[in-house]
Coordinates of C-alpha atoms (C1' of nucleotides) in Angstrom, one line a residue:
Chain A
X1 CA 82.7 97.6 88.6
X2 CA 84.8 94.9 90.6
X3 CA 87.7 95.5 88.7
X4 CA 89.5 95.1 91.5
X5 CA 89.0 91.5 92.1
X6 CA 91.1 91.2 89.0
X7 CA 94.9 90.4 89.7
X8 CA 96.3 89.8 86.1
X9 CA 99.9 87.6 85.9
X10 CA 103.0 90.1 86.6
X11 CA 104.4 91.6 83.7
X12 CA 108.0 92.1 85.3
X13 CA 111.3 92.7 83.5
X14 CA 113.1 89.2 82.9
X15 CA 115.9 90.8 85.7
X16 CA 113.0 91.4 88.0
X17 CA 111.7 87.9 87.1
X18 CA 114.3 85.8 87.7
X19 CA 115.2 87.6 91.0
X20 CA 111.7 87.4 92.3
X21 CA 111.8 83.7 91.5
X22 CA 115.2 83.6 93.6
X23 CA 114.3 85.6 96.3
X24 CA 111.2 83.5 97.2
X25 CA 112.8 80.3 96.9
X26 CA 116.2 81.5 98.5
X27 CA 115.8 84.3 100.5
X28 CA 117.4 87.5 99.3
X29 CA 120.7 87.3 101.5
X30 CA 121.4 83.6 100.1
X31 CA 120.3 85.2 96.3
X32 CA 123.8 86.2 94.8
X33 CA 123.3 88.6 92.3
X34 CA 125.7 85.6 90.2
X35 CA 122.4 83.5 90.1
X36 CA 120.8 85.9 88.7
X37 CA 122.7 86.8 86.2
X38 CA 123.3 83.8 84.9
X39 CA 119.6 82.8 85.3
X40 CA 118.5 85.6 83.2
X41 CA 121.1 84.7 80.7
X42 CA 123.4 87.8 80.8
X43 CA 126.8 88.9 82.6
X44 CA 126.6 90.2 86.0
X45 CA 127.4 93.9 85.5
X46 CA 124.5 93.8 83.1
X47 CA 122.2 93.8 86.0
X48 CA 124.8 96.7 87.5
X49 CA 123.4 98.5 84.4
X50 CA 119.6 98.3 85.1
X51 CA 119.6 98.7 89.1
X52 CA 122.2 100.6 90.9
X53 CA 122.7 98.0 93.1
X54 CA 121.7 94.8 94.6
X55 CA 119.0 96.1 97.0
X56 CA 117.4 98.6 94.5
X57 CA 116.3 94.9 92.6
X58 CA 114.6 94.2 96.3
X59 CA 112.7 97.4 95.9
X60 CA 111.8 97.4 92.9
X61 CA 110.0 94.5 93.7
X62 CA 108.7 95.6 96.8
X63 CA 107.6 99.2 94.5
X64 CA 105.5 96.8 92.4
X65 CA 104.0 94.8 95.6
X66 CA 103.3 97.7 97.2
X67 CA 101.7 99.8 94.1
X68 CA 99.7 96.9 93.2
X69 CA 98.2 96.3 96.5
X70 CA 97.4 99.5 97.4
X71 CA 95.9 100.0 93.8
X72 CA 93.4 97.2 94.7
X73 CA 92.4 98.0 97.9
X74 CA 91.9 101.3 97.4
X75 CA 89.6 100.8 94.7
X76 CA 87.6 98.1 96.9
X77 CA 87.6 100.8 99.7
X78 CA 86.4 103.5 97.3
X79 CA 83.8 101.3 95.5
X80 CA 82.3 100.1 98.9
X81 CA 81.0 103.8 100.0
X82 CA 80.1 105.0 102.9
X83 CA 79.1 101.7 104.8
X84 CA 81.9 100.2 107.3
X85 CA 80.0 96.7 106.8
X86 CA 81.1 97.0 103.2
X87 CA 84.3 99.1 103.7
X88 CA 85.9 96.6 105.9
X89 CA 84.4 93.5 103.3
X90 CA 85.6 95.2 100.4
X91 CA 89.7 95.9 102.0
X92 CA 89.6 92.0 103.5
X93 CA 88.6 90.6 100.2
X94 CA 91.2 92.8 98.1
X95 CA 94.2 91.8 100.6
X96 CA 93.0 88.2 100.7
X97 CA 92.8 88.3 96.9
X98 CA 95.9 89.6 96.7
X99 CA 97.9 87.3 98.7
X100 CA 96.0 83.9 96.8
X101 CA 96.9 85.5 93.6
X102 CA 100.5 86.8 94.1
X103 CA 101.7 85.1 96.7
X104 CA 105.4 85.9 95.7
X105 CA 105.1 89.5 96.1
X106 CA 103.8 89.0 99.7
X107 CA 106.0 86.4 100.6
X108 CA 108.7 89.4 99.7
X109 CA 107.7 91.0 103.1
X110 CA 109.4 88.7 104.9
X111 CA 112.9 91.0 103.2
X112 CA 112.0 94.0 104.2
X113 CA 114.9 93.8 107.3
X114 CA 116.7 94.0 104.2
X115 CA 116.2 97.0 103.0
X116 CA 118.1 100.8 104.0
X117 CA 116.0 103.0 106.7
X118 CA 115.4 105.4 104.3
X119 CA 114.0 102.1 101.9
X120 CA 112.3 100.6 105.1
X121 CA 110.1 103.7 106.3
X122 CA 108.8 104.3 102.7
X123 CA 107.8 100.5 103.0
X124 CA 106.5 100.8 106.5
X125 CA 104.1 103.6 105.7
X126 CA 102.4 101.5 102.9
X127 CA 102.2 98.9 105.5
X128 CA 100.6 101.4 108.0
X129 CA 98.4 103.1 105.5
X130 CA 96.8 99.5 105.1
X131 CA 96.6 99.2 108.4
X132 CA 95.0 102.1 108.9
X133 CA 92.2 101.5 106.3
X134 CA 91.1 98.8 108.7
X135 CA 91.1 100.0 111.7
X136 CA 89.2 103.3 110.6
X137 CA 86.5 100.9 109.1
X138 CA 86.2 99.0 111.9
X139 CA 86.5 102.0 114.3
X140 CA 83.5 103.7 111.9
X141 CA 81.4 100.9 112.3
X142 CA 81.9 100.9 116.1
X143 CA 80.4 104.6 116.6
X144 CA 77.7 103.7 114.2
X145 CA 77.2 100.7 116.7
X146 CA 77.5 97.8 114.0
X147 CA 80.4 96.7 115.1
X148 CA 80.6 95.6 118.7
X149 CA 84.6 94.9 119.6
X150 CA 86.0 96.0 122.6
X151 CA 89.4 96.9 121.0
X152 CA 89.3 98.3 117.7
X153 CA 92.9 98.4 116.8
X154 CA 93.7 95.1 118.0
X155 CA 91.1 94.0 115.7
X156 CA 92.6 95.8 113.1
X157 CA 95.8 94.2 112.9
X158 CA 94.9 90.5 114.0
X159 CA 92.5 91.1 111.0
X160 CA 95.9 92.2 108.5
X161 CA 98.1 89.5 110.0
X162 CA 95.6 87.0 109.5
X163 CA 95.0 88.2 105.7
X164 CA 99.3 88.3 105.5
X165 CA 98.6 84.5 106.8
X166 CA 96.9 83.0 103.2
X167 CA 100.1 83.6 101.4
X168 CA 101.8 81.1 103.6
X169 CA 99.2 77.9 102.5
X170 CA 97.1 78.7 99.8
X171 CA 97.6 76.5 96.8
X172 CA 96.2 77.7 93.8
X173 CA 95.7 73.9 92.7
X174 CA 94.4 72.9 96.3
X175 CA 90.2 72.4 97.0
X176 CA 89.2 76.6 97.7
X177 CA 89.1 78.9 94.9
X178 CA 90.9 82.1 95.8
X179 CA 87.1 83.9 95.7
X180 CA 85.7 81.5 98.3
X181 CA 89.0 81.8 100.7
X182 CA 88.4 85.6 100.3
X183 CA 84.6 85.1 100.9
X184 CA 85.7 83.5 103.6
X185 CA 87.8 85.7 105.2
X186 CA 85.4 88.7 104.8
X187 CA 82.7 86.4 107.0
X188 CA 85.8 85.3 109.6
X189 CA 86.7 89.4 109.7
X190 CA 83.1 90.4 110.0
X191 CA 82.5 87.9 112.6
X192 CA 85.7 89.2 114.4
X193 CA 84.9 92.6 114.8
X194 CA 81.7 91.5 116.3
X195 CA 79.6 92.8 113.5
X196 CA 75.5 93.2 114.9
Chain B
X1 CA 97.0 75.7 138.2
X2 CA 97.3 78.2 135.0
X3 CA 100.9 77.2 135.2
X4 CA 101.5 77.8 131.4
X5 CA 100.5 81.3 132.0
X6 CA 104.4 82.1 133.2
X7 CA 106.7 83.0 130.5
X8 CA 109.9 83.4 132.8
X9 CA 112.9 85.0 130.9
X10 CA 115.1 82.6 128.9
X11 CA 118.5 80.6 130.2
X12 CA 120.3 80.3 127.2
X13 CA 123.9 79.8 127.3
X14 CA 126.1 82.9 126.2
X15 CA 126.3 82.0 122.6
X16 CA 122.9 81.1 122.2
X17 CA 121.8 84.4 123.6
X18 CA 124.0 86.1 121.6
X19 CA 123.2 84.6 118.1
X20 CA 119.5 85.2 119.2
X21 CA 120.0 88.5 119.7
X22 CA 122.1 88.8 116.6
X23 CA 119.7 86.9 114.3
X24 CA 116.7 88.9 115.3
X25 CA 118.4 92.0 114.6
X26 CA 120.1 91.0 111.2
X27 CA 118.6 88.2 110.6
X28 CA 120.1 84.3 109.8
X29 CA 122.0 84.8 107.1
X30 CA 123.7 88.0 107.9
X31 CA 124.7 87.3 111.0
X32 CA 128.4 85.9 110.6
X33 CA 130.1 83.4 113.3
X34 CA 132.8 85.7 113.4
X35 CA 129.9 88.3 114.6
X36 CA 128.8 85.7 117.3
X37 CA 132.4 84.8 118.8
X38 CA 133.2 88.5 118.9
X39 CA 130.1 89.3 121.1
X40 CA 130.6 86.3 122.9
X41 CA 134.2 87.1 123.7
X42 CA 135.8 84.0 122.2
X43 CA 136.9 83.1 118.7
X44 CA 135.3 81.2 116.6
X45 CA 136.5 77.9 116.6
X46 CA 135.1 78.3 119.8
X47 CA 131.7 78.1 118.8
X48 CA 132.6 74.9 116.9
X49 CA 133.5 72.9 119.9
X50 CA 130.1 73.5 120.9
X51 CA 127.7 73.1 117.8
X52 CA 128.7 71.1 114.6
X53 CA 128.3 74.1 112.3
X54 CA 126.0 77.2 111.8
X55 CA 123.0 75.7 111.3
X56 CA 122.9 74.0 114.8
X57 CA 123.3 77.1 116.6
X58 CA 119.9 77.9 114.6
X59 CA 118.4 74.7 115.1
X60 CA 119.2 74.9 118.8
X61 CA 117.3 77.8 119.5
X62 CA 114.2 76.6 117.4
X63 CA 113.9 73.8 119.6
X64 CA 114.3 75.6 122.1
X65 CA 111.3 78.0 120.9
X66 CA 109.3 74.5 120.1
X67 CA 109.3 73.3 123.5
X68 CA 108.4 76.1 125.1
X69 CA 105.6 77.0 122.8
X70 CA 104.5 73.1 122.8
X71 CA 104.6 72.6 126.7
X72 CA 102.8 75.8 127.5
X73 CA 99.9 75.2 124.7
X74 CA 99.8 71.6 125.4
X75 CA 99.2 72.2 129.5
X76 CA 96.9 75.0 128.7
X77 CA 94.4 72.7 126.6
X78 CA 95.3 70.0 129.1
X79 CA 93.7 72.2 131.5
X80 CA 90.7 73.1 129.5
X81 CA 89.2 69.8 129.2
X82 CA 86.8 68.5 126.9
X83 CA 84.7 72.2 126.5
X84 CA 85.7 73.4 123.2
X85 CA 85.2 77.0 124.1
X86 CA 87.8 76.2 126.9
X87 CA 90.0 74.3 124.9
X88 CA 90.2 77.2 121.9
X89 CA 90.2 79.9 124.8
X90 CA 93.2 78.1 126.3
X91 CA 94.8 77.5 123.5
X92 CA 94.7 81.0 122.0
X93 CA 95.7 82.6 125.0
X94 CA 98.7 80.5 126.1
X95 CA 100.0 81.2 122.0
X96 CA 99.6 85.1 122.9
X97 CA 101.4 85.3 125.7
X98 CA 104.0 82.8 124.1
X99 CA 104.2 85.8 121.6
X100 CA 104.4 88.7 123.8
X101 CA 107.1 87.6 126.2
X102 CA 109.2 85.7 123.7
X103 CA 109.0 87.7 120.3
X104 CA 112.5 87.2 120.0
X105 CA 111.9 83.5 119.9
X106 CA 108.8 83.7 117.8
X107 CA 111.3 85.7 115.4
X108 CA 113.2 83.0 114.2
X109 CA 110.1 81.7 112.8
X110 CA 110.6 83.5 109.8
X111 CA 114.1 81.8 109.6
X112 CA 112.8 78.3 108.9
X113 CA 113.7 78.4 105.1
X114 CA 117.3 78.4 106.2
X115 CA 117.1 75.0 107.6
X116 CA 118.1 72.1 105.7
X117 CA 115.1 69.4 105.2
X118 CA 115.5 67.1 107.9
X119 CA 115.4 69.8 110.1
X120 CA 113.0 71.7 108.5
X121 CA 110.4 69.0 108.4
X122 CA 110.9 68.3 112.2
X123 CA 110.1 72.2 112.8
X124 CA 107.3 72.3 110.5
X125 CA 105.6 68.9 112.4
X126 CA 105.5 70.7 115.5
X127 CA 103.7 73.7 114.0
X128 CA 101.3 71.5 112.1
X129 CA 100.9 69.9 115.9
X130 CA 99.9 73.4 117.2
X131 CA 97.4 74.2 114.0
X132 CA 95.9 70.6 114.4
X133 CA 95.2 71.8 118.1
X134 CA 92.7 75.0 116.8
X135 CA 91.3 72.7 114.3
X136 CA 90.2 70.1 116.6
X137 CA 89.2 72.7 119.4
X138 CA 87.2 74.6 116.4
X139 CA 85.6 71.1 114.5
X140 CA 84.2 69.7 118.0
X141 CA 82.7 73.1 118.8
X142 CA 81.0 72.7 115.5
X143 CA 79.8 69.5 116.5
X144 CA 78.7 70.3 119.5
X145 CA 77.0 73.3 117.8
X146 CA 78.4 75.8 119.7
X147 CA 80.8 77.3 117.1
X148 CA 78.7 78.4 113.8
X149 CA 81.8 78.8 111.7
X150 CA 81.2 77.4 108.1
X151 CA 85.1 77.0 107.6
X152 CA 86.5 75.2 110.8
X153 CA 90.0 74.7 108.8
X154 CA 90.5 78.6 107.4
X155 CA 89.4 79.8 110.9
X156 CA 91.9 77.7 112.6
X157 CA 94.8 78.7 109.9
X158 CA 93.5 82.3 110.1
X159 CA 93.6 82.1 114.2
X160 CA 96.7 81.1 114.5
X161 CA 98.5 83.3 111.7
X162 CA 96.6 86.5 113.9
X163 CA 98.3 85.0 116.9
X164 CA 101.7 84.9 115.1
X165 CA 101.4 88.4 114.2
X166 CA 101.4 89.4 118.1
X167 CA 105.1 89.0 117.8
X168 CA 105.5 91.3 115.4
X169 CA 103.8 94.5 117.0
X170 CA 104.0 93.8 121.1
X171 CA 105.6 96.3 123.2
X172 CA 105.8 95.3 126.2
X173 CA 106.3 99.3 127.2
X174 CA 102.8 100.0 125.5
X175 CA 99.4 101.2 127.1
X176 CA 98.7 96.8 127.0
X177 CA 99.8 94.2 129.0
X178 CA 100.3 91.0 127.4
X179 CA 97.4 89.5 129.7
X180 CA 95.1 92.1 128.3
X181 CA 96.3 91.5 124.9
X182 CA 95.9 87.9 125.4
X183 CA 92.4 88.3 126.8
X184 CA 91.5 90.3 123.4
X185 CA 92.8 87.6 121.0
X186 CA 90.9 85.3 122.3
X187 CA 87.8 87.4 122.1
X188 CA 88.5 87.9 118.7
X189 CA 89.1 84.4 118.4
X190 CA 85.8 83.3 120.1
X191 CA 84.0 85.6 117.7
X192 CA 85.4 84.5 114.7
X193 CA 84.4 81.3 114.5
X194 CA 81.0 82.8 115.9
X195 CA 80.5 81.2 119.1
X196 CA 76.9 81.0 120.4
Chain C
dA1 C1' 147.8 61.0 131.7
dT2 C1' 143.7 62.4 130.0
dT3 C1' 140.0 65.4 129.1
dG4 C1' 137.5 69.8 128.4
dA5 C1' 137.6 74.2 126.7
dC6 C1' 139.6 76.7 124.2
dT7 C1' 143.5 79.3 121.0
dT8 C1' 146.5 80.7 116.7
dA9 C1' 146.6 80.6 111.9
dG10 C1' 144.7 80.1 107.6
dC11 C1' 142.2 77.6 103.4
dG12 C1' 139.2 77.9 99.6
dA13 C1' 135.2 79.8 98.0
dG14 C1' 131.8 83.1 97.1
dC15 C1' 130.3 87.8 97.9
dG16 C1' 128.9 92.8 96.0
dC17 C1' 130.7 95.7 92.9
dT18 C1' 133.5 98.3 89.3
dA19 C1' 136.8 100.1 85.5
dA20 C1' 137.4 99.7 80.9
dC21 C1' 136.0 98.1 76.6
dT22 C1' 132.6 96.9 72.4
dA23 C1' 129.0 95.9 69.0
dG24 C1' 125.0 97.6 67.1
dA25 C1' 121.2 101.0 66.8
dA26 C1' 119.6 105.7 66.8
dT27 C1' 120.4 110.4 66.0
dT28 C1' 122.6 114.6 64.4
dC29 C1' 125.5 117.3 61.3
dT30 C1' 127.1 118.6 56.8
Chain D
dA1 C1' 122.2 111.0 51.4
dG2 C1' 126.1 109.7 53.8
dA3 C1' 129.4 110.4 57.4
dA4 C1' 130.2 111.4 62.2
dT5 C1' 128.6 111.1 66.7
dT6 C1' 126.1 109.5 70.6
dC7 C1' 123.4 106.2 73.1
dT8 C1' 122.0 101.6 74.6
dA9 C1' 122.9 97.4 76.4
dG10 C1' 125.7 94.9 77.2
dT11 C1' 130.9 92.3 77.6
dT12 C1' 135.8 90.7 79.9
dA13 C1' 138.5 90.7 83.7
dG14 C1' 139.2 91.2 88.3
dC15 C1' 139.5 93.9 93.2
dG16 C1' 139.0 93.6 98.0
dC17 C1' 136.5 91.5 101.3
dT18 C1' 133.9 88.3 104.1
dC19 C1' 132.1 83.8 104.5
dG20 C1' 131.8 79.0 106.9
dC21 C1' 134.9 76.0 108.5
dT22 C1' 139.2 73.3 110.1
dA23 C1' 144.0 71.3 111.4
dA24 C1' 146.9 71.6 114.9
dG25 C1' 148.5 73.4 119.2
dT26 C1' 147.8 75.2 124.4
dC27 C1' 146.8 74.9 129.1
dA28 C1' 144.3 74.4 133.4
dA29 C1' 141.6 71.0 135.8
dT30 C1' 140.6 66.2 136.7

DNA sequence: ATTGACTTAGCGAGCGCTAACTAGAATTCT
DNA sequence: AGAATTCTAGTTAGCGCTCGCTAAGTCAAT
């Protein structure tokens, strides 16, 4: 039960690694895939032999973020039943979680205008899906009348952006655990939708 | 009176417009000088009698982006006065529409990592300036015990990353209006940090 | 005669990426 | 079992291109 409050340390590929590392400090347009190489220690076709090319390190990445997240929150959203009270808890404290724990992978977001359109819609519909998890908890516990906001799907995504937000300032070393900033982000999102 | 509520369009001069609109598409980095004098219709040494190098062109338009934001937020709270509910309302709303009418501007937020650290610090003061503002709105209201939120600092951080992501989604040829948007956010606001 | 707003021409460096080769491990054939 | 082959995970060397930027010249308006 719970086990998906649980965000153990990456286990990525030393390529993957050192590129992530890169990326977040660099941005991936100012990453050459030269750094990287010689980062990880090897010659730069080397990485020509593991990724097809400099993007497909991007999305592997972004694969990882995007299974991992979704992995979470789903289980949160599964585990919290029927009940939009604890449907809409349960998805807020899995992406809050999320974003204290890796905030490298989220930061990776931020590259998505990066990416090919074929790349970018696969990305965009994880996005959406998310999205849409929200705002179908939220509009649930409208027509069951515990939740009281006049514009559900506005709610919905102020609710993700402001979850997107943590990854920005938390500080695993700073005063708030990563538990009690999701704690409090579940009240600030309950409180939000107006919740009776 | 409500002043701040006008976003009029930008005057930027033609390069500036044109590495906006160039940035926002492709983004800082892959947007080439040789791009910018081409859409301009001049050559690039062109764009060196008027900024010092790359970067300024960037910086230029972030400062342009700050004193917008600043002046509108800033007249809005003016306007408020002491009333915390006013002064959050305000705040929140003039931020909204900041982000609706100028999401090109808002944008080149996400650019910030490409500025060297003088300038980077200056640009990061004025959006400390602009949290500051929610957090002092949000503190006093808990002071005056008419905001219940147990985490005036999150809620302020959380407010204004939900604001941010306005940018992001806004069409100004959707079923909203950026007034109506506006008036949502801060009803979400108002909520979250359970006003009495 | 000077200034403001450019132009032509080009430097040096770094970019993503690839063809061709190689050392060692694993597998297959006789 | 031992030789021959294939596969894995790289290497060296370098192509063609674009990048930010600049020295020096032009030319109309002040």
């Amino acid at each position: 039960m719970r086990q998906w409050t649980h965000y153990p340390a990456l286990d990525l590929s030393p390529i993957l690694a050192v590129s992530l590392d890169q990326i977040v400090r660099h941005g991936y347009d100012a990453t050459s895939v030269r750094k990287i190489a010689a980062e990880v220690g090897v010659t730069v076709p080397a990485l020509y032999y593991h990724f097809e090319n400099k993007q497909a390190i991007l999305m592997a990445l972004l694969d990882h973020a995007m299974t991992t997240v979704t992995a979470h929150v789903d289980a949160a959203v599964a585990e919290a039943g029927p009940d939009p009270v604890a449907r809409l808890s349960g998805a807020v404290e899995a992406i809050v979680l999320y974003m204290a724990h890796h905030r490298d992978l989220a930061f990776l977001d931020s590259e998505r205008r990066s990416l090919s359109p074929a790349n970018l819609a696969r990305y965009v519909e994880h996005r959406d899906r998310i999205e849409g998890l929200l705002r179908d908890a939220i509009v649930s516990g409208c027509r069951a009348g515990v939740f009281r906001t006049p514009a559900p799907a506005v709610c919905g995504r102020a609710i993700l952006a402001m979850c997107q937000g943590v990854a920005g300032w938390f500080d695993p070393s700073g005063p708030k655990k990563a538990e009690e900033t999701a704690a409090d982000y579940v009240r600030i999102a309950l409180a939000a939708v107006e919740s009776a």
